[in-house]
Short mmCIF file of C-alpha atoms in Angstrom, two decimals:
data_model
loop_
_atom_site.label_atom_id
_atom_site.label_comp_id
_atom_site.label_asym_id
_atom_site.label_seq_id
_atom_site.Cartn_x
_atom_site.Cartn_y
_atom_site.Cartn_z
CA UNK M 32 0.00 0.00 0.00
CA UNK M 33 1.25 3.51 -0.80
CA UNK M 34 2.09 5.78 2.10
CA UNK M 35 -0.92 7.62 3.49
CA UNK M 36 -0.93 11.14 4.84
CA UNK M 37 -2.48 11.79 8.24
CA UNK M 38 -5.41 13.72 6.69
CA UNK M 39 -6.09 10.77 4.37
CA UNK M 40 -6.11 8.37 7.32
CA UNK M 41 -8.45 10.73 9.18
CA UNK M 42 -10.85 10.79 6.21
CA UNK M 43 -10.88 6.99 5.96
CA UNK M 44 -11.47 6.65 9.70
CA UNK M 45 -14.30 9.19 9.71
CA UNK M 46 -16.08 7.42 6.85
CA UNK M 47 -15.67 4.05 8.57
CA UNK M 48 -18.16 5.20 11.20
CA UNK M 49 -20.70 6.24 8.57
CA UNK M 50 -21.77 3.18 6.55
CA UNK M 51 -24.22 5.28 4.50
CA UNK M 52 -21.65 7.98 3.82
CA UNK M 53 -21.23 11.61 4.86
CA UNK M 54 -21.98 14.88 3.16
CA UNK M 55 -18.76 16.84 2.51
CA UNK M 56 -19.74 19.57 4.98
CA UNK M 57 -20.39 17.00 7.73
CA UNK M 58 -17.09 15.28 6.98
CA UNK M 59 -15.18 18.57 7.16
CA UNK M 60 -16.84 19.37 10.48
CA UNK M 61 -15.83 15.97 11.90
CA UNK M 62 -12.25 16.38 10.72
CA UNK M 63 -12.01 19.88 12.17
CA UNK M 64 -12.66 18.35 15.60
CA UNK M 65 -9.37 16.43 15.26
CA UNK M 66 -7.46 19.47 13.96
CA UNK M 67 -7.56 18.63 10.24
CA UNK M 68 -8.25 21.91 8.46
CA UNK M 69 -10.56 22.17 5.47
CA UNK M 70 -7.84 22.63 2.84
CA UNK M 71 -5.95 19.52 4.01
CA UNK M 72 -9.18 17.54 4.14
CA UNK M 73 -10.23 18.49 0.61
CA UNK M 74 -6.82 17.55 -0.81
CA UNK M 75 -7.04 14.21 1.02
CA UNK M 76 -10.56 13.52 -0.26
CA UNK M 77 -9.54 14.28 -3.86
CA UNK M 78 -6.59 11.86 -3.60
CA UNK M 79 -8.73 9.11 -2.07
CA UNK M 80 -11.47 9.50 -4.69
CA UNK M 81 -8.84 9.35 -7.45
CA UNK M 82 -7.40 6.19 -5.90
CA UNK M 83 -10.77 4.47 -5.54
CA UNK M 84 -10.71 4.37 -1.72
CA UNK M 85 -13.64 6.81 -1.48
CA UNK M 86 -16.57 6.96 -3.87
CA UNK M 87 -18.99 9.80 -4.57
CA UNK M 88 -22.58 8.58 -4.41
CA UNK M 89 -24.96 11.43 -5.08
CA UNK M 90 -24.37 14.05 -2.42
CA UNK M 91 -22.36 11.88 -0.02
CA UNK M 92 -18.87 10.43 0.23
CA UNK M 93 -18.73 6.68 0.95
CA UNK M 94 -15.85 4.45 2.01
CA UNK M 95 -15.23 1.79 -0.65
CA UNK M 96 -14.06 -1.76 -0.04
CA UNK M 97 -10.65 -0.70 -1.27
CA UNK M 98 -10.67 2.13 1.25
CA UNK M 99 -11.64 -0.24 4.06
CA UNK M 100 -8.73 -2.52 3.13
CA UNK M 101 -6.42 0.49 3.05
CA UNK M 102 -7.49 1.52 6.56
CA UNK M 103 -7.01 -2.02 7.86
CA UNK M 104 -3.54 -2.00 6.33
CA UNK M 105 -2.75 1.26 8.12
CA UNK M 106 -3.99 -0.27 11.37
CA UNK M 107 -1.75 -3.29 10.86
CA UNK M 108 1.23 -1.02 10.20
CA UNK M 109 0.55 0.88 13.42
CA UNK M 110 0.31 -2.38 15.37
CA UNK M 111 3.64 -3.55 13.95
CA UNK M 112 5.27 -0.22 14.74
CA UNK M 113 4.03 -0.34 18.34
CA UNK M 114 4.87 -4.02 18.90
CA UNK M 115 7.45 -4.13 21.73
CA UNK M 116 8.72 -7.50 20.49
CA UNK M 117 8.33 -7.88 16.73
CA UNK M 118 9.37 -11.11 15.06
CA UNK M 119 12.52 -10.75 13.00
CA UNK M 120 13.80 -12.65 9.95
CA UNK M 121 14.74 -16.18 10.96
CA UNK M 122 12.58 -16.22 14.10
CA UNK M 123 10.15 -19.13 14.31
CA UNK M 124 7.43 -20.39 16.61
CA UNK M 125 8.44 -23.43 18.63
CA UNK M 126 6.76 -26.83 18.64
CA UNK M 127 5.85 -26.34 22.30
CA UNK M 128 2.54 -27.54 23.70
CA UNK M 129 0.55 -24.35 22.93
CA UNK M 130 -1.47 -24.12 26.12
CA UNK M 131 1.72 -24.04 28.19
CA UNK M 132 2.56 -20.58 26.87
CA UNK M 133 -0.60 -19.06 25.36
CA UNK M 134 -2.23 -18.35 28.71
CA UNK M 135 -3.76 -15.32 30.39
CA UNK M 136 -4.03 -14.09 33.95
CA UNK M 137 -4.19 -10.98 36.15
CA UNK M 138 -1.53 -9.75 38.54
CA UNK M 139 -2.93 -8.49 41.84
CA UNK M 140 -1.02 -6.33 44.35
CA UNK M 141 2.29 -7.05 42.66
CA UNK M 142 5.64 -5.91 44.07
CA UNK M 143 9.00 -5.26 42.42
CA UNK M 144 12.08 -5.00 44.65
CA UNK M 145 14.75 -3.40 42.46
CA UNK M 146 18.35 -4.34 43.22
CA UNK M 147 21.46 -2.69 41.82
CA UNK M 148 24.08 -5.42 41.36
CA UNK M 149 27.67 -5.72 40.23
CA UNK M 150 27.71 -6.65 36.51
CA UNK M 151 30.75 -8.86 37.12
CA UNK M 152 28.77 -10.86 39.71
CA UNK M 153 25.70 -11.23 37.51
CA UNK M 154 27.45 -12.16 34.25
CA UNK M 155 28.53 -15.70 35.34
CA UNK M 156 24.89 -16.52 36.19
CA UNK M 157 23.76 -15.83 32.61
CA UNK M 158 24.05 -18.38 29.80
CA UNK M 159 25.69 -17.18 26.63
CA UNK M 160 24.76 -15.07 24.68
CA UNK M 161 22.90 -13.15 27.41
CA UNK M 162 24.68 -10.13 28.87
CA UNK M 163 23.70 -7.81 31.72
CA UNK M 164 22.03 -4.54 30.80
CA UNK M 165 23.89 -1.65 32.40
CA UNK M 166 21.83 1.30 33.63
CA UNK M 167 23.02 4.05 35.95
CA UNK M 168 26.35 2.24 36.22
CA UNK M 169 24.89 -1.06 37.50
CA UNK M 170 23.28 -4.28 36.43
CA UNK M 171 19.75 -4.88 37.76
CA UNK M 172 17.78 -7.74 39.26
CA UNK M 173 14.12 -7.39 40.21
CA UNK M 174 12.48 -9.61 42.80
CA UNK M 175 8.93 -9.77 41.44
CA UNK M 176 6.13 -11.08 43.65
CA UNK M 177 2.46 -11.21 42.77
CA UNK M 178 -0.84 -12.92 43.30
CA UNK M 179 -1.99 -14.38 39.99
CA UNK M 180 -5.71 -14.77 39.46
CA UNK M 181 -7.49 -17.11 37.06
CA UNK M 182 -4.47 -18.25 35.02
CA UNK M 183 -5.82 -20.35 32.16
CA UNK M 184 -5.37 -21.02 28.44
CA UNK M 185 -6.55 -18.04 26.42
CA UNK M 186 -10.18 -18.29 25.41
CA UNK M 187 -11.25 -20.41 28.38
CA UNK M 188 -13.64 -19.01 31.03
CA UNK M 189 -12.15 -17.72 34.28
CA UNK M 190 -14.01 -20.56 36.03
CA UNK M 191 -11.24 -22.89 34.84
CA UNK M 192 -8.42 -20.62 36.03
CA UNK M 193 -5.87 -21.24 38.78
CA UNK M 194 -5.07 -18.77 41.58
CA UNK M 195 -1.60 -18.78 43.12
CA UNK M 196 1.43 -16.73 44.16
CA UNK M 197 4.72 -16.51 42.33
CA UNK M 198 8.08 -14.93 43.12
CA UNK M 199 10.67 -14.50 40.36
CA UNK M 200 14.18 -13.06 40.28
CA UNK M 201 14.47 -11.32 36.92
CA UNK M 202 17.75 -9.96 35.57
CA UNK M 203 17.70 -7.21 32.95
CA UNK M 204 19.65 -8.60 29.99
CA UNK M 205 20.14 -8.40 26.24
CA UNK M 206 21.62 -10.49 23.46
CA UNK M 207 22.77 -9.92 19.90
CA UNK M 208 21.36 -11.70 16.88
CA UNK M 209 21.42 -11.11 13.15
CA UNK M 210 18.82 -8.33 13.40
CA UNK M 211 20.61 -6.42 16.16
CA UNK M 212 20.05 -6.39 19.92
CA UNK M 213 16.98 -7.67 21.79
CA UNK M 214 16.33 -6.59 25.38
CA UNK M 215 14.42 -8.58 27.97
CA UNK M 216 14.59 -10.48 31.22
CA UNK M 217 16.22 -13.71 32.37
CA UNK M 218 14.80 -15.51 35.39
CA UNK M 219 17.53 -16.57 37.79
CA UNK M 220 15.13 -18.41 40.12
CA UNK M 221 11.41 -18.66 40.89
CA UNK M 222 9.12 -19.96 43.62
CA UNK M 223 5.43 -20.73 43.57
CA UNK M 224 2.93 -22.05 46.10
CA UNK M 225 0.90 -24.06 43.59
CA UNK M 226 2.03 -27.60 42.79
CA UNK M 227 0.14 -27.71 39.48
CA UNK M 228 1.66 -24.48 38.19
CA UNK M 229 5.08 -25.61 39.35
CA UNK M 230 4.67 -28.82 37.33
CA UNK M 231 3.43 -26.90 34.28
CA UNK M 232 6.33 -24.44 34.46
CA UNK M 233 8.87 -27.23 34.76
CA UNK M 234 7.23 -29.11 31.87
CA UNK M 235 8.17 -26.34 29.45
CA UNK M 236 11.46 -28.04 28.66
CA UNK M 237 12.21 -25.89 25.61
CA UNK M 238 12.29 -22.71 27.67
CA UNK M 239 15.38 -23.66 29.65
CA UNK M 240 16.46 -21.51 32.56
CA UNK M 241 15.79 -23.15 35.94
CA UNK M 242 13.37 -25.31 37.91
CA UNK M 243 10.52 -23.68 39.79
CA UNK M 244 10.91 -24.17 43.53
CA UNK M 245 8.10 -24.80 46.02
CA UNK M 246 7.38 -22.31 48.81
CA UNK M 247 4.65 -20.96 51.01
CA UNK M 248 3.98 -17.44 49.75
CA UNK M 249 1.76 -14.71 51.15
CA UNK M 250 1.24 -11.19 49.88
CA UNK M 251 -1.19 -9.27 52.07
CA UNK M 252 -2.16 -5.65 52.40
CA UNK M 253 -3.21 -4.18 55.73
CA UNK M 254 -4.22 -0.54 55.37
CA UNK M 255 -1.08 1.18 54.03
CA UNK M 256 1.27 -1.76 54.77
CA UNK M 257 2.03 -4.50 52.25
CA UNK M 258 3.59 -7.68 53.64
CA UNK M 259 5.42 -10.26 51.54
CA UNK M 260 6.52 -13.57 53.03
CA UNK M 261 8.19 -16.48 51.22
CA UNK M 262 9.04 -19.64 53.17
CA UNK M 263 10.72 -22.32 51.01
CA UNK M 264 9.69 -25.92 51.38
CA UNK M 265 12.60 -28.24 52.09
CA UNK M 266 15.83 -27.77 53.99
CA UNK M 267 17.26 -24.68 52.27
CA UNK M 268 16.38 -21.17 53.40
CA UNK M 269 17.96 -19.50 50.37
CA UNK M 270 14.56 -18.52 48.98
CA UNK M 271 13.26 -16.95 52.18
CA UNK M 272 11.83 -13.44 51.86
CA UNK M 273 10.39 -11.11 54.49
CA UNK M 274 9.48 -7.67 53.19
CA UNK M 275 7.27 -4.93 54.61
CA UNK M 276 6.46 -1.98 52.38
CA UNK M 277 4.60 1.19 53.23
CA UNK M 278 2.26 2.01 50.37
CA UNK M 279 2.33 5.77 50.05
CA UNK M 280 1.75 6.09 46.29
CA UNK M 281 4.82 8.18 45.51
CA UNK M 282 5.27 8.91 41.80
CA UNK M 283 9.01 9.53 41.75
CA UNK M 284 12.01 7.46 42.93
CA UNK M 285 13.31 8.04 46.45
CA UNK M 286 16.15 10.51 46.87
CA UNK M 287 18.57 7.65 47.55
CA UNK M 288 17.76 5.89 44.25
CA UNK M 289 20.20 5.76 41.36
CA UNK M 290 17.29 6.57 39.06
CA UNK M 291 16.87 10.27 38.41
CA UNK M 292 13.29 9.98 37.22
CA UNK M 293 10.39 7.59 36.89
CA UNK M 294 10.68 7.73 33.10
CA UNK M 295 14.26 6.42 32.99
CA UNK M 296 13.38 3.52 35.29
CA UNK M 297 10.25 2.83 33.26
CA UNK M 298 12.21 2.37 30.05
CA UNK M 299 14.89 0.22 31.65
CA UNK M 300 13.04 -2.04 34.10
CA UNK M 301 9.27 -1.74 33.67
CA UNK M 302 8.98 -1.83 29.88
CA UNK M 303 10.22 -5.42 29.72
CA UNK M 304 8.02 -7.70 27.62
CA UNK M 305 10.35 -10.59 26.71
CA UNK M 306 11.70 -13.40 28.88
CA UNK M 307 14.59 -15.46 27.53
CA UNK M 308 15.69 -19.06 27.75
CA UNK M 309 18.81 -20.44 26.08
CA UNK M 310 19.53 -23.72 24.32
CA UNK M 311 23.31 -24.27 24.15
CA UNK M 312 22.77 -25.69 20.66
CA UNK M 313 22.44 -22.10 19.48
CA UNK M 314 18.85 -21.01 20.12
CA UNK M 315 17.43 -18.25 22.26
CA UNK M 316 13.82 -18.85 23.27
CA UNK M 317 11.66 -15.74 23.54
CA UNK M 318 8.47 -15.71 25.61
CA UNK M 319 6.62 -12.44 25.01
CA UNK M 320 3.93 -11.02 27.26
CA UNK M 321 1.26 -8.58 26.14
CA UNK M 322 0.11 -6.86 29.30
CA UNK M 323 -1.77 -3.88 30.61
CA UNK M 324 0.26 -0.91 31.87
CA UNK M 325 1.70 -1.52 35.32
CA UNK M 326 0.60 1.89 36.69
CA UNK M 327 3.18 1.30 39.39
CA UNK M 328 3.89 3.63 42.29
CA UNK M 329 6.89 3.71 44.59
CA UNK M 330 6.59 2.13 48.02
CA UNK M 331 8.80 2.71 51.06
CA UNK M 332 10.54 -0.42 52.41
CA UNK M 333 10.46 -0.62 56.19
CA UNK M 334 11.91 -4.14 56.32
CA UNK M 335 13.41 -6.18 53.49
CA UNK M 336 15.20 -9.50 53.93
CA UNK M 337 15.79 -11.47 50.73
CA UNK M 338 18.10 -14.37 51.53
CA UNK M 339 19.21 -15.13 47.97
CA UNK M 340 20.14 -11.51 47.31
CA UNK M 341 21.79 -11.08 50.73
CA UNK M 342 23.65 -14.39 50.97
CA UNK M 343 23.71 -15.90 47.47
CA UNK M 344 25.92 -15.27 44.44
CA UNK M 345 24.84 -11.61 44.25
CA UNK M 346 25.65 -10.78 47.86
CA UNK M 347 26.52 -7.13 48.08
CA UNK M 348 23.55 -6.16 45.92
CA UNK M 349 21.85 -2.96 47.07
CA UNK M 350 18.10 -2.50 47.28
CA UNK M 351 17.55 0.64 45.24
CA UNK M 352 13.78 1.04 45.31
CA UNK M 353 10.46 -0.77 45.50
CA UNK M 354 7.45 -0.58 43.21
CA UNK M 355 3.86 -1.50 43.98
CA UNK M 356 1.32 -2.31 41.26
CA UNK M 357 -1.98 -1.73 43.10
CA UNK M 358 -4.45 -2.23 40.24
CA UNK M 359 -5.19 -5.58 38.57
CA UNK M 360 -2.93 -5.96 35.55
CA UNK M 361 -3.91 -8.27 32.72
CA UNK M 362 -1.23 -10.56 31.24
CA UNK M 363 -1.44 -12.56 28.02
CA UNK M 364 1.35 -14.81 26.75
CA UNK M 365 2.21 -15.11 23.07
CA UNK M 366 3.27 -18.41 21.49
CA UNK M 367 6.86 -19.28 22.32
CA UNK M 368 9.39 -18.23 19.64
CA UNK M 369 13.06 -18.87 19.08
CA UNK M 370 15.92 -17.55 16.98
CA UNK M 371 19.58 -18.28 16.38
CA UNK M 372 22.08 -16.20 18.28
CA UNK M 373 25.47 -15.03 17.14
CA UNK M 374 28.44 -16.98 18.58
#
């Protein structure tokens, strides 16, 4: 399709809502409401009539089938341009069991504990070709905890969903492939309190990163205090978490944070839509999530004890800030994809 001007797109969109057409004066009035002046509109109409996208039927202008296809094409181009994780040449969907990845759920009262870590300490924990993302002079690991409601294969009623808690340790990473660099997250460890979801997660053998661990998890809000507790099952306490956060709905990072503004943190840590797994045979697996905006606010930690961050391979990591996602946030998984990485 040839490139469309904004006035032409506006004309096509206006006529879409008028199946019986619009008189030119009515069309110009509608376009003026979206700041398209009359001269621009008339030039656009003439071009669309000449191209067969708009037809003149008596005293009205009507969107033709060709015009409808043109508008759908524009919509598809906008979707591709806004896609945070577009497929690239050579990327393919995997032969995974579809319902293991194409699921949907809602996050409730989610928490992100944001740790600044030494890149040299994080790098050995990442399989090649993944590398730490460096922001504000540090690598970053987020301890993400949430209550997940009604997780189920897409298209199934919520009645068949599963409710559970999950805690994940997500490192901000990137890798290089033939198309350039792709940013995302790599899960260093995870715990869940649901045996079924643990089994499902561990059954996704193509998406190799680690085994889900079992733990008792609670995430409760009492007035302006949010309490997170994770007690691992078994003999190891390395997954233990005890965190108390005061929910005061601050919009900007604390003064002690390395982040100078909410926007810079948003781009680096929040706008993360891909999770990676690596096959040493030369594949990177990409699990992409389409989700609602987090609408996160900053919370004030009053007590934070995360054993794996304090005593594990990233000991010395510094808790930079904490985010709280108070509103339900819809999550939808895309089919698992993979692509070759550069050696």
